[in-house]
GROMACS .gro file of C-alpha atoms in nm:
model
  236
    1MET     CA    1  -0.485  -2.146   2.124
    2SER     CA    2  -0.670  -2.360   1.925
    3ALA     CA    3  -0.687  -2.197   1.515
    4ALA     CA    4  -0.479  -1.864   1.344
    5VAL     CA    5  -0.531  -1.683   1.028
    6SER     CA    6  -0.322  -1.553   0.830
    7THR     CA    7  -0.347  -1.103   0.725
    8THR     CA    8  -0.092  -1.086   0.497
    9ASN     CA    9  -0.184  -1.004   0.141
   10ASP     CA   10   0.033  -1.247  -0.068
   11VAL     CA   11   0.046  -1.172  -0.454
   12PRO     CA   12  -0.089  -1.498  -0.720
   13PHE     CA   13   0.048  -1.635  -0.929
   14ASN     CA   14  -0.180  -1.619  -1.215
   15ALA     CA   15  -0.081  -1.246  -1.327
   16HIS     CA   16   0.186  -1.398  -1.502
   17LEU     CA   17   0.108  -1.738  -1.585
   18GLU     CA   18   0.099  -1.748  -1.932
   19GLN     CA   19   0.438  -1.556  -1.929
   20GLU     CA   20   0.574  -1.751  -1.757
   21LEU     CA   21   0.529  -2.025  -1.917
   22LYS     CA   22   0.620  -1.867  -2.266
   23ASN     CA   23   0.986  -1.774  -2.146
   24LYS     CA   24   0.983  -2.119  -1.980
   25GLY     CA   25   1.308  -2.212  -1.841
   26THR     CA   26   1.387  -1.882  -1.665
   27ASN     CA   27   1.220  -2.015  -1.371
   28LYS     CA   28   1.155  -1.616  -1.220
   29VAL     CA   29   0.997  -1.602  -0.966
   30VAL     CA   30   0.641  -1.460  -0.967
   31GLY     CA   31   0.527  -1.390  -0.685
   32GLU     CA   32   0.472  -1.496  -0.320
   33SER     CA   33   0.211  -1.606  -0.185
   34HIS     CA   34   0.007  -1.967   0.100
   35ARG     CA   35  -0.131  -2.186  -0.226
   36LEU     CA   36  -0.177  -2.539  -0.207
   37PRO     CA   37   0.092  -2.760  -0.023
   38TYR     CA   38   0.290  -2.955  -0.219
   39GLY     CA   39   0.607  -3.125  -0.098
   40ASP     CA   40   0.921  -3.379  -0.125
   41GLY     CA   41   1.199  -3.404  -0.339
   42ALA     CA   42   1.042  -3.269  -0.657
   43GLU     CA   43   1.087  -3.353  -1.064
   44GLU     CA   44   1.422  -3.289  -1.197
   45THR     CA   45   1.362  -3.005  -1.419
   46GLU     CA   46   1.291  -2.853  -1.083
   47PRO     CA   47   1.548  -2.606  -0.885
   48GLU     CA   48   1.645  -2.610  -0.552
   49GLU     CA   49   1.495  -2.402  -0.261
   50GLU     CA   50   1.753  -2.164  -0.222
   51GLU     CA   51   1.800  -2.187   0.185
   52GLU     CA   52   1.851  -1.845   0.413
   53PRO     CA   53   2.182  -1.804   0.587
   54MET     CA   54   2.161  -1.951   0.968
   55LEU     CA   55   2.249  -1.780   1.245
   56LYS     CA   56   2.453  -1.948   1.530
   57LEU     CA   57   2.362  -1.894   1.838
   58ASP     CA   58   2.481  -2.044   2.151
   59LEU     CA   59   2.209  -2.055   2.346
   60GLY     CA   60   2.352  -2.299   2.656
   61PRO     CA   61   2.234  -2.660   2.759
   62GLN     CA   62   1.856  -2.759   2.655
   63PHE     CA   63   1.670  -2.878   2.896
   64SER     CA   64   1.328  -3.039   2.866
   65LEU     CA   65   1.009  -2.893   2.894
   66LYS     CA   66   0.947  -3.063   3.226
   67GLU     CA   67   1.261  -2.993   3.387
   68GLN     CA   68   1.170  -2.642   3.288
   69LEU     CA   69   0.862  -2.674   3.439
   70GLU     CA   70   1.015  -2.841   3.752
   71LYS     CA   71   1.348  -2.622   3.776
   72ASP     CA   72   1.292  -2.340   4.019
   73LYS     CA   73   0.931  -2.467   4.155
   74ASP     CA   74   0.970  -2.312   4.471
   75ASP     CA   75   0.968  -1.979   4.361
   76GLU     CA   76   0.632  -1.863   4.318
   77SER     CA   77   0.666  -1.508   4.179
   78LEU     CA   78   0.909  -1.750   3.873
   79ARG     CA   79   0.698  -1.980   3.832
   80LYS     CA   80   0.417  -1.749   3.774
   81TRP     CA   81   0.605  -1.620   3.542
   82LYS     CA   82   0.648  -1.928   3.401
   83GLU     CA   83   0.304  -1.957   3.395
   84GLN     CA   84   0.203  -1.656   3.247
   85LEU     CA   85   0.442  -1.750   2.953
   86LEU     CA   86   0.420  -2.103   2.891
   87GLY     CA   87   0.000  -2.069   2.905
   88SER     CA   88  -0.194  -2.355   3.033
   89ILE     CA   89   0.057  -2.632   2.968
   90ASP     CA   90  -0.088  -3.018   2.898
   91MET     CA   91   0.119  -3.187   3.145
   92SER     CA   92  -0.008  -3.546   2.986
   93ALA     CA   93   0.157  -3.369   2.623
   94VAL     CA   94   0.496  -3.322   2.778
   95GLY     CA   95   0.744  -3.591   2.746
   96GLU     CA   96   1.185  -3.527   2.886
   97ASN     CA   97   1.216  -3.578   2.580
   98LYS     CA   98   1.422  -3.237   2.526
   99GLU     CA   99   1.298  -3.156   2.100
  100PRO     CA  100   0.954  -3.098   2.004
  101GLU     CA  101   0.788  -3.306   1.844
  102VAL     CA  102   0.566  -3.152   1.517
  103LYS     CA  103   0.352  -3.393   1.342
  104ILE     CA  104   0.124  -3.284   1.066
  105VAL     CA  105  -0.182  -3.476   1.053
  106SER     CA  106  -0.396  -3.373   0.775
  107LEU     CA  107  -0.457  -3.057   0.519
  108THR     CA  108  -0.803  -2.949   0.431
  109ILE     CA  109  -0.887  -2.755   0.161
  110ILE     CA  110  -1.224  -2.537   0.205
  111CYS     CA  111  -1.463  -2.426  -0.157
  112PRO     CA  112  -1.746  -2.223  -0.085
  113GLY     CA  113  -2.070  -2.418  -0.178
  114ARG     CA  114  -1.878  -2.799  -0.281
  115PRO     CA  115  -1.763  -3.021   0.056
  116ASP     CA  116  -1.408  -2.973   0.250
  117MET     CA  117  -1.180  -3.200   0.130
  118THR     CA  118  -0.936  -3.323   0.414
  119LEU     CA  119  -0.610  -3.545   0.265
  120PRO     CA  120  -0.440  -3.760   0.534
  121ILE     CA  121  -0.073  -3.636   0.581
  122PRO     CA  122   0.132  -3.895   0.460
  123PHE     CA  123  -0.022  -3.846   0.110
  124THR     CA  124  -0.223  -4.156   0.029
  125GLY     CA  125  -0.238  -4.321  -0.340
  126ASP     CA  126   0.035  -4.210  -0.611
  127SER     CA  127   0.138  -3.837  -0.586
  128LYS     CA  128   0.263  -3.869  -0.917
  129LYS     CA  129  -0.120  -3.835  -1.048
  130GLY     CA  130  -0.208  -3.567  -0.885
  131ILE     CA  131  -0.415  -3.594  -0.518
  132PHE     CA  132  -0.669  -3.355  -0.590
  133THR     CA  133  -0.785  -3.135  -0.826
  134LEU     CA  134  -0.919  -2.703  -0.877
  135LYS     CA  135  -1.155  -2.573  -1.068
  136GLU     CA  136  -0.983  -2.269  -1.236
  137GLY     CA  137  -1.065  -1.915  -1.088
  138SER     CA  138  -1.218  -2.125  -0.798
  139GLN     CA  139  -1.224  -1.968  -0.468
  140TYR     CA  140  -1.005  -2.195  -0.151
  141ARG     CA  141  -0.886  -2.179   0.143
  142LEU     CA  142  -0.631  -2.404   0.324
  143LYS     CA  143  -0.652  -2.565   0.680
  144PHE     CA  144  -0.341  -2.774   0.840
  145THR     CA  145  -0.409  -2.992   1.185
  146PHE     CA  146  -0.119  -3.087   1.367
  147THR     CA  147   0.013  -3.206   1.641
  148VAL     CA  148   0.297  -3.046   1.877
  149SER     CA  149   0.433  -3.231   2.168
  150ASN     CA  150   0.745  -3.298   2.448
  151ASN     CA  151   0.855  -2.953   2.463
  152ILE     CA  152   0.745  -2.571   2.287
  153VAL     CA  153   0.790  -2.572   1.930
  154SER     CA  154   0.981  -2.219   1.793
  155GLY     CA  155   0.917  -2.062   1.457
  156LEU     CA  156   0.697  -2.243   1.305
  157LYS     CA  157   0.679  -2.209   0.953
  158TYR     CA  158   0.560  -2.313   0.669
  159THR     CA  159   0.714  -2.330   0.331
  160ASN     CA  160   0.517  -2.354   0.002
  161VAL     CA  161   0.651  -2.389  -0.404
  162VAL     CA  162   0.511  -2.457  -0.705
  163TRP     CA  163   0.666  -2.536  -1.050
  164LYS     CA  164   0.406  -2.610  -1.378
  165THR     CA  165   0.609  -2.806  -1.708
  166GLY     CA  166   0.928  -2.660  -1.545
  167VAL     CA  167   0.924  -2.356  -1.438
  168ARG     CA  168   0.875  -2.224  -1.048
  169VAL     CA  169   0.519  -2.014  -1.006
  170GLU     CA  170   0.468  -1.940  -0.680
  171ASN     CA  171   0.763  -1.960  -0.361
  172MET     CA  172   0.588  -1.838  -0.062
  173LYS     CA  173   0.717  -1.885   0.338
  174LYS     CA  174   0.486  -1.808   0.616
  175MET     CA  175   0.536  -1.841   0.992
  176LEU     CA  176   0.237  -1.989   1.210
  177GLY     CA  177   0.366  -1.938   1.528
  178THR     CA  178   0.501  -2.098   1.883
  179TYR     CA  179   0.294  -2.326   2.018
  180SER     CA  180   0.320  -2.565   2.398
  181PRO     CA  181   0.270  -2.910   2.352
  182ARG     CA  182  -0.090  -3.064   2.408
  183GLN     CA  183  -0.258  -3.331   2.366
  184GLU     CA  184  -0.543  -3.184   2.108
  185PRO     CA  185  -0.487  -3.082   1.748
  186TYR     CA  186  -0.443  -2.708   1.641
  187THR     CA  187  -0.542  -2.550   1.279
  188TYR     CA  188  -0.403  -2.304   1.134
  189GLU     CA  189  -0.608  -2.108   0.861
  190LEU     CA  190  -0.439  -1.931   0.541
  191GLU     CA  191  -0.670  -1.641   0.391
  192GLU     CA  192  -0.848  -1.740   0.072
  193GLU     CA  193  -0.760  -1.783  -0.220
  194THR     CA  194  -0.832  -1.776  -0.618
  195THR     CA  195  -0.739  -2.017  -0.826
  196PRO     CA  196  -0.542  -1.888  -1.210
  197SER     CA  197  -0.751  -1.933  -1.459
  198GLY     CA  198  -0.703  -1.979  -1.847
  199LEU     CA  199  -0.546  -2.182  -2.131
  200PHE     CA  200  -0.218  -2.125  -1.982
  201ALA     CA  201  -0.324  -2.203  -1.586
  202ARG     CA  202  -0.457  -2.586  -1.660
  203GLY     CA  203  -0.279  -2.832  -1.646
  204THR     CA  204  -0.060  -3.028  -1.383
  205TYR     CA  205   0.134  -2.835  -1.187
  206SER     CA  206   0.380  -3.060  -0.924
  207ALA     CA  207   0.455  -2.864  -0.539
  208ARG     CA  208   0.676  -2.909  -0.262
  209THR     CA  209   0.540  -2.828   0.113
  210LYS     CA  210   0.842  -2.774   0.381
  211PHE     CA  211   0.752  -2.732   0.782
  212VAL     CA  212   1.017  -2.645   0.980
  213ASP     CA  213   1.069  -2.428   1.319
  214ASP     CA  214   1.346  -2.168   1.416
  215ASP     CA  215   1.633  -2.418   1.452
  216ARG     CA  216   1.547  -2.563   1.088
  217LYS     CA  217   1.415  -2.882   1.212
  218CYS     CA  218   1.227  -3.002   0.929
  219TYR     CA  219   0.900  -3.167   1.050
  220LEU     CA  220   0.778  -3.263   0.675
  221ASP     CA  221   0.903  -3.183   0.352
  222THR     CA  222   0.668  -3.367   0.118
  223SER     CA  223   0.605  -3.348  -0.283
  224TYR     CA  224   0.337  -3.404  -0.474
  225HIS     CA  225   0.079  -3.343  -0.810
  226PHE     CA  226  -0.244  -3.122  -0.819
  227GLU     CA  227  -0.439  -3.011  -1.116
  228ILE     CA  228  -0.595  -2.733  -1.212
  229GLN     CA  229  -0.892  -2.808  -1.470
  230LYS     CA  230  -1.202  -2.663  -1.704
  231ASN     CA  231  -1.401  -2.744  -1.470
  232TRP     CA  232  -1.507  -2.987  -1.131
  233PRO     CA  233  -1.448  -3.326  -1.175
  234LYS     CA  234  -1.732  -3.517  -1.185
  235PRO     CA  235  -1.815  -3.730  -0.872
  236ILE     CA  236  -1.754  -4.114  -0.922
   0.00000   0.00000   0.00000
């Protein structure tokens, strides 16, 4: 399982962006769509994200994946069932730790007719100045690269919140799936989107991106800024 592609139809925020900015301070959510990732500790005008209530279940003691694979290894039918359930596990990526470890390696912004922009994570440079710029009305895709080690990560989820001049213009949650540990990185590519356009769409946006699993373990919580301008930036 080297890649997964989103198939959901999400609502872009540009349709109501102008009205939202005119009504600045209402903090109305325009729509839900996957867009450019954004991160931790946003500006003071940015409200905290609403957390979903979590149902507490007692699932019994946790085992490392190595313990799970060793358990009942003499039972051939059970062993085959585990192999079918887990797929081809890379034992070199399996540890003694009972907790999975997910590392978000990079974000790639793919725009037709332009070189891919790959941003290593954590982002380098001054995130307050905008780590990238997109042209208004341009098409793009987002692709995440990440690694999984130690144990299976269940229900990995990507959340993304975007603000402009203190107004929240996007609040998106996307389930990425469940992944086994292995040395090779996974990639997840979202559907193609279009940046908003028009006078009110141009400018600087602040964003927050998080990756969490079913147990609410957070693997990335990062903030940064990006810009949408009338034209593509000139090559340096």
